[in-house]
């Protein structure tokens, strides 16, 4: 079981690493759902951490349908992440009618040049998640989909997530459950949805809020509970 933790500062990333997280999703703009961090943060975190750092590639918070200029900027950011030593990148692209945007996706994948790729929670805004899954499965470069099963909390979408997990069992693709998971509900959730990667944000923070730092004890407790 791999625990991925959201971090927006070097100190948060170091706390998560020392507490036992298996991977960091590095972002800024947590109140906006996560945006691409600045170059300095990316370079420093990637240099100082021993565990993989996957960087959010999201130029703004106005949805996941991007202009040509947005895509060009995202490509530039991806290339910078590659040079900075990031393990991977995290992105998702949709059309105006909430389908996976194949052209944009292909261009971002090409820019990644072998980096680990997560298709993020843009997936939760797809018009048809099962159709979107079949499209994403066509790209062997994509390692996983981060999803809450279309609900605000993954804990409320166990049936959907279990089905998505089953549909990826014979593929290169993994379902990583995220949003609303915590020490309080993770055991029951995993008993129902046997995913092998889980993603935590506020669930591992002091006061369960992005206004506060990562709580090492919560990460350690999760690690102990789920055998990560």
CSV table of C-alpha atoms in Angstrom, one decimal:
chain,number,residue,atom,x,y,z
A,1,UNK,CA,0.0,0.0,0.0
A,2,UNK,CA,1.4,3.4,-1.0
A,3,UNK,CA,0.5,6.6,0.9
A,4,UNK,CA,0.6,9.7,-1.2
A,5,UNK,CA,0.5,13.0,0.7
A,6,UNK,CA,-0.2,16.5,-0.7
A,7,UNK,CA,2.5,19.1,0.3
A,8,UNK,CA,2.8,22.7,-0.7
A,9,UNK,CA,6.1,23.6,1.2
A,10,UNK,CA,9.5,22.0,1.7
A,11,UNK,CA,8.8,21.6,5.4
A,12,UNK,CA,5.5,19.8,4.8
A,13,UNK,CA,7.2,17.5,2.3
A,14,UNK,CA,10.0,16.7,4.8
A,15,UNK,CA,7.5,16.0,7.6
A,16,UNK,CA,5.5,13.6,5.3
A,17,UNK,CA,8.6,11.8,4.2
A,18,UNK,CA,9.9,11.3,7.7
A,19,UNK,CA,6.5,10.1,8.9
A,20,UNK,CA,6.5,7.4,6.3
A,21,UNK,CA,4.7,8.7,3.2
A,22,UNK,CA,5.6,6.9,0.0
A,23,UNK,CA,5.2,9.8,-2.4
A,24,UNK,CA,4.5,13.5,-2.4
A,25,UNK,CA,2.1,15.4,-4.6
A,26,UNK,CA,3.6,18.8,-4.7
A,27,UNK,CA,1.2,21.7,-5.3
A,28,UNK,CA,0.5,25.3,-4.5
A,29,UNK,CA,-2.9,27.0,-4.2
A,30,UNK,CA,-4.5,24.4,-2.0
A,31,UNK,CA,-7.6,26.5,-1.5
A,32,UNK,CA,-8.1,26.4,-5.3
A,33,UNK,CA,-7.7,22.6,-5.5
A,34,UNK,CA,-4.0,22.6,-6.3
A,35,UNK,CA,-2.0,24.6,-8.9
A,36,UNK,CA,1.6,24.3,-10.3
A,37,UNK,CA,4.2,25.4,-7.7
A,38,UNK,CA,6.9,27.9,-8.4
A,39,UNK,CA,10.3,26.7,-9.9
A,40,UNK,CA,12.2,27.3,-6.7
A,41,UNK,CA,9.9,25.1,-4.6
A,42,UNK,CA,9.9,22.3,-7.2
A,43,UNK,CA,13.7,22.3,-7.5
A,44,UNK,CA,14.3,22.4,-3.7
A,45,UNK,CA,11.8,19.8,-2.8
A,46,UNK,CA,13.0,17.4,-5.5
A,47,UNK,CA,16.6,17.9,-4.5
A,48,UNK,CA,16.1,17.3,-0.8
A,49,UNK,CA,13.6,14.5,-0.7
A,50,UNK,CA,14.4,10.8,-1.0
A,51,UNK,CA,10.9,9.7,-1.9
A,52,UNK,CA,9.3,10.4,-5.3
A,53,UNK,CA,7.9,13.9,-5.9
A,54,UNK,CA,5.0,14.2,-8.4
A,55,UNK,CA,4.3,17.8,-9.3
A,56,UNK,CA,0.9,19.3,-10.1
A,57,UNK,CA,0.6,20.7,-13.6
A,58,UNK,CA,-2.4,23.1,-13.5
A,59,UNK,CA,-1.9,26.7,-14.6
A,60,UNK,CA,-5.2,28.0,-13.1
A,61,UNK,CA,-8.3,26.9,-11.2
A,62,UNK,CA,-10.9,27.7,-13.9
A,63,UNK,CA,-11.7,24.1,-14.7
A,64,UNK,CA,-9.8,21.6,-16.8
A,65,UNK,CA,-10.6,22.8,-20.3
A,66,UNK,CA,-7.5,24.6,-21.5
A,67,UNK,CA,-6.6,27.1,-24.2
A,68,UNK,CA,-3.7,26.7,-26.5
A,69,UNK,CA,-1.7,29.1,-24.4
A,70,UNK,CA,-2.5,27.1,-21.3
A,71,UNK,CA,-1.3,23.9,-22.9
A,72,UNK,CA,2.0,25.6,-24.0
A,73,UNK,CA,2.6,26.8,-20.5
A,74,UNK,CA,1.8,23.3,-19.1
A,75,UNK,CA,4.3,21.8,-21.5
A,76,UNK,CA,6.9,24.3,-20.4
A,77,UNK,CA,6.2,23.5,-16.7
A,78,UNK,CA,6.4,19.7,-17.4
A,79,UNK,CA,9.8,20.1,-19.0
A,80,UNK,CA,11.0,22.2,-16.1
A,81,UNK,CA,9.9,19.4,-13.7
A,82,UNK,CA,11.9,16.9,-15.7
A,83,UNK,CA,15.0,19.0,-15.4
A,84,UNK,CA,14.4,19.5,-11.7
A,85,UNK,CA,14.5,15.8,-10.9
A,86,UNK,CA,10.8,15.3,-10.3
A,87,UNK,CA,9.6,11.7,-10.4
A,88,UNK,CA,6.4,12.5,-12.1
A,89,UNK,CA,3.7,15.0,-13.0
A,90,UNK,CA,0.0,15.2,-12.3
A,91,UNK,CA,-2.5,16.6,-14.8
A,92,UNK,CA,-5.9,16.2,-16.4
A,93,UNK,CA,-7.5,17.7,-19.5
A,94,UNK,CA,-11.1,17.8,-20.6
A,95,UNK,CA,-13.1,19.1,-23.6
A,96,UNK,CA,-15.8,21.7,-23.1
A,97,UNK,CA,-18.4,18.8,-23.0
A,98,UNK,CA,-16.4,17.0,-20.2
A,99,UNK,CA,-14.7,14.3,-22.3
A,100,UNK,CA,-11.0,13.4,-22.0
A,101,UNK,CA,-9.2,15.8,-24.4
A,102,UNK,CA,-7.1,13.4,-26.5
A,103,UNK,CA,-5.1,15.9,-28.4
A,104,UNK,CA,-4.1,17.9,-25.3
A,105,UNK,CA,-3.4,14.7,-23.4
A,106,UNK,CA,-1.1,13.4,-26.1
A,107,UNK,CA,0.9,16.6,-26.1
A,108,UNK,CA,1.3,16.7,-22.4
A,109,UNK,CA,2.4,13.0,-22.3
A,110,UNK,CA,4.9,13.6,-25.1
A,111,UNK,CA,6.3,16.5,-23.0
A,112,UNK,CA,6.7,14.3,-20.0
A,113,UNK,CA,9.3,12.2,-21.7
A,114,UNK,CA,9.1,9.2,-19.4
A,115,UNK,CA,8.1,10.9,-16.2
A,116,UNK,CA,5.5,9.1,-14.0
A,117,UNK,CA,2.0,10.4,-14.9
A,118,UNK,CA,-1.1,10.7,-12.7
A,119,UNK,CA,-4.4,11.8,-14.4
A,120,UNK,CA,-5.8,13.8,-11.6
A,121,UNK,CA,-9.3,14.6,-10.3
A,122,UNK,CA,-10.4,16.2,-13.6
A,123,UNK,CA,-11.5,12.6,-14.0
A,124,UNK,CA,-14.3,13.3,-11.4
A,125,UNK,CA,-15.7,16.0,-13.7
A,126,UNK,CA,-15.9,13.7,-16.7
A,127,UNK,CA,-19.4,13.3,-18.2
A,128,UNK,CA,-19.0,9.5,-18.1
A,129,UNK,CA,-16.2,8.1,-15.9
A,130,UNK,CA,-16.3,4.7,-17.4
A,131,UNK,CA,-15.9,6.1,-20.9
A,132,UNK,CA,-13.1,8.3,-19.6
A,133,UNK,CA,-11.4,5.3,-18.1
A,134,UNK,CA,-11.4,3.5,-21.4
A,135,UNK,CA,-9.8,6.5,-23.1
A,136,UNK,CA,-7.1,6.8,-20.4
A,137,UNK,CA,-6.4,3.1,-20.5
A,138,UNK,CA,-5.2,3.6,-24.1
A,139,UNK,CA,-2.1,5.5,-22.8
A,140,UNK,CA,0.5,3.2,-21.2
A,141,UNK,CA,2.4,6.2,-20.1
A,142,UNK,CA,-0.3,7.0,-17.5
A,143,UNK,CA,0.3,5.1,-14.3
A,144,UNK,CA,-2.8,6.0,-12.3
A,145,UNK,CA,-6.0,8.0,-12.0
A,146,UNK,CA,-6.6,10.0,-8.8
A,147,UNK,CA,-10.3,10.0,-8.2
A,148,UNK,CA,-13.0,10.3,-5.5
A,149,UNK,CA,-15.4,8.3,-7.6
A,150,UNK,CA,-17.2,11.5,-8.6
A,151,UNK,CA,-18.2,12.4,-5.0
A,152,UNK,CA,-16.8,15.0,-2.7
A,153,UNK,CA,-15.4,12.2,-0.6
A,154,UNK,CA,-14.0,8.9,-1.8
A,155,UNK,CA,-15.6,7.4,1.4
A,156,UNK,CA,-19.0,8.1,-0.2
A,157,UNK,CA,-18.2,6.4,-3.5
A,158,UNK,CA,-17.0,2.9,-2.5
A,159,UNK,CA,-19.1,1.1,-5.0
A,160,UNK,CA,-18.0,3.3,-7.9
A,161,UNK,CA,-14.4,3.1,-6.9
A,162,UNK,CA,-14.5,-0.6,-6.5
A,163,UNK,CA,-15.9,-1.0,-10.0
A,164,UNK,CA,-13.2,1.4,-11.4
A,165,UNK,CA,-10.6,-0.6,-9.6
A,166,UNK,CA,-11.9,-3.9,-11.1
A,167,UNK,CA,-11.9,-2.4,-14.6
A,168,UNK,CA,-8.2,-1.6,-14.3
A,169,UNK,CA,-7.1,-5.0,-12.8
A,170,UNK,CA,-5.9,-6.3,-16.1
A,171,UNK,CA,-4.1,-3.1,-17.2
A,172,UNK,CA,-1.1,-1.0,-16.5
A,173,UNK,CA,-3.4,1.6,-14.9
A,174,UNK,CA,-4.1,1.9,-11.1
A,175,UNK,CA,-7.0,3.7,-9.4
A,176,UNK,CA,-5.7,5.9,-6.5
A,177,UNK,CA,-8.5,6.9,-4.2
A,178,UNK,CA,-8.4,10.3,-2.7
A,179,UNK,CA,-10.5,13.1,-1.1
A,180,UNK,CA,-12.1,12.8,2.3
A,181,UNK,CA,-10.0,9.9,3.5
A,182,UNK,CA,-8.6,9.9,7.0
A,183,UNK,CA,-7.5,7.8,9.9
A,184,UNK,CA,-11.1,7.6,10.9
A,185,UNK,CA,-12.5,6.0,7.8
A,186,UNK,CA,-9.6,4.5,5.9
A,187,UNK,CA,-9.8,0.9,7.3
A,188,UNK,CA,-13.5,0.5,6.5
A,189,UNK,CA,-12.9,2.1,3.1
A,190,UNK,CA,-10.1,-0.3,2.1
A,191,UNK,CA,-12.1,-3.3,3.3
A,192,UNK,CA,-14.6,-2.4,0.6
A,193,UNK,CA,-12.2,-1.0,-2.1
A,194,UNK,CA,-8.9,-2.9,-2.4
A,195,UNK,CA,-6.9,-0.2,-4.1
A,196,UNK,CA,-3.1,-0.2,-3.6
A,197,UNK,CA,-2.5,3.6,-3.5
A,198,UNK,CA,-4.3,6.2,-1.4
A,199,UNK,CA,-4.0,9.9,-1.4
A,200,UNK,CA,-4.4,12.3,1.6
A,201,UNK,CA,-4.8,16.0,1.9
A,202,UNK,CA,-6.6,17.5,4.9
A,203,UNK,CA,-6.9,14.1,6.5
A,204,UNK,CA,-3.2,14.2,7.5
A,205,UNK,CA,-3.1,17.9,8.6
A,206,UNK,CA,-3.4,19.5,12.0
A,207,UNK,CA,-7.0,20.5,12.6
A,208,UNK,CA,-7.8,18.7,9.3
A,209,UNK,CA,-7.2,22.0,7.5
A,210,UNK,CA,-4.8,23.2,4.8
A,211,UNK,CA,-4.2,26.3,7.0
A,212,UNK,CA,-2.0,24.1,9.1
A,213,UNK,CA,1.0,21.8,8.7
A,214,UNK,CA,1.1,18.1,8.1
A,215,UNK,CA,0.6,16.1,11.3
A,216,UNK,CA,3.3,13.5,11.4
A,217,UNK,CA,1.4,11.4,13.9
A,218,UNK,CA,-1.6,11.1,11.5
A,219,UNK,CA,0.7,9.9,8.7
A,220,UNK,CA,2.4,7.4,11.1
A,221,UNK,CA,-1.0,6.2,12.3
A,222,UNK,CA,-2.2,5.6,8.7
A,223,UNK,CA,1.0,3.7,7.9
A,224,UNK,CA,0.5,1.5,10.8
A,225,UNK,CA,-3.2,0.9,10.1
A,226,UNK,CA,-2.9,0.0,6.4
A,227,UNK,CA,0.6,-1.6,6.4
A,228,UNK,CA,2.1,0.9,4.0
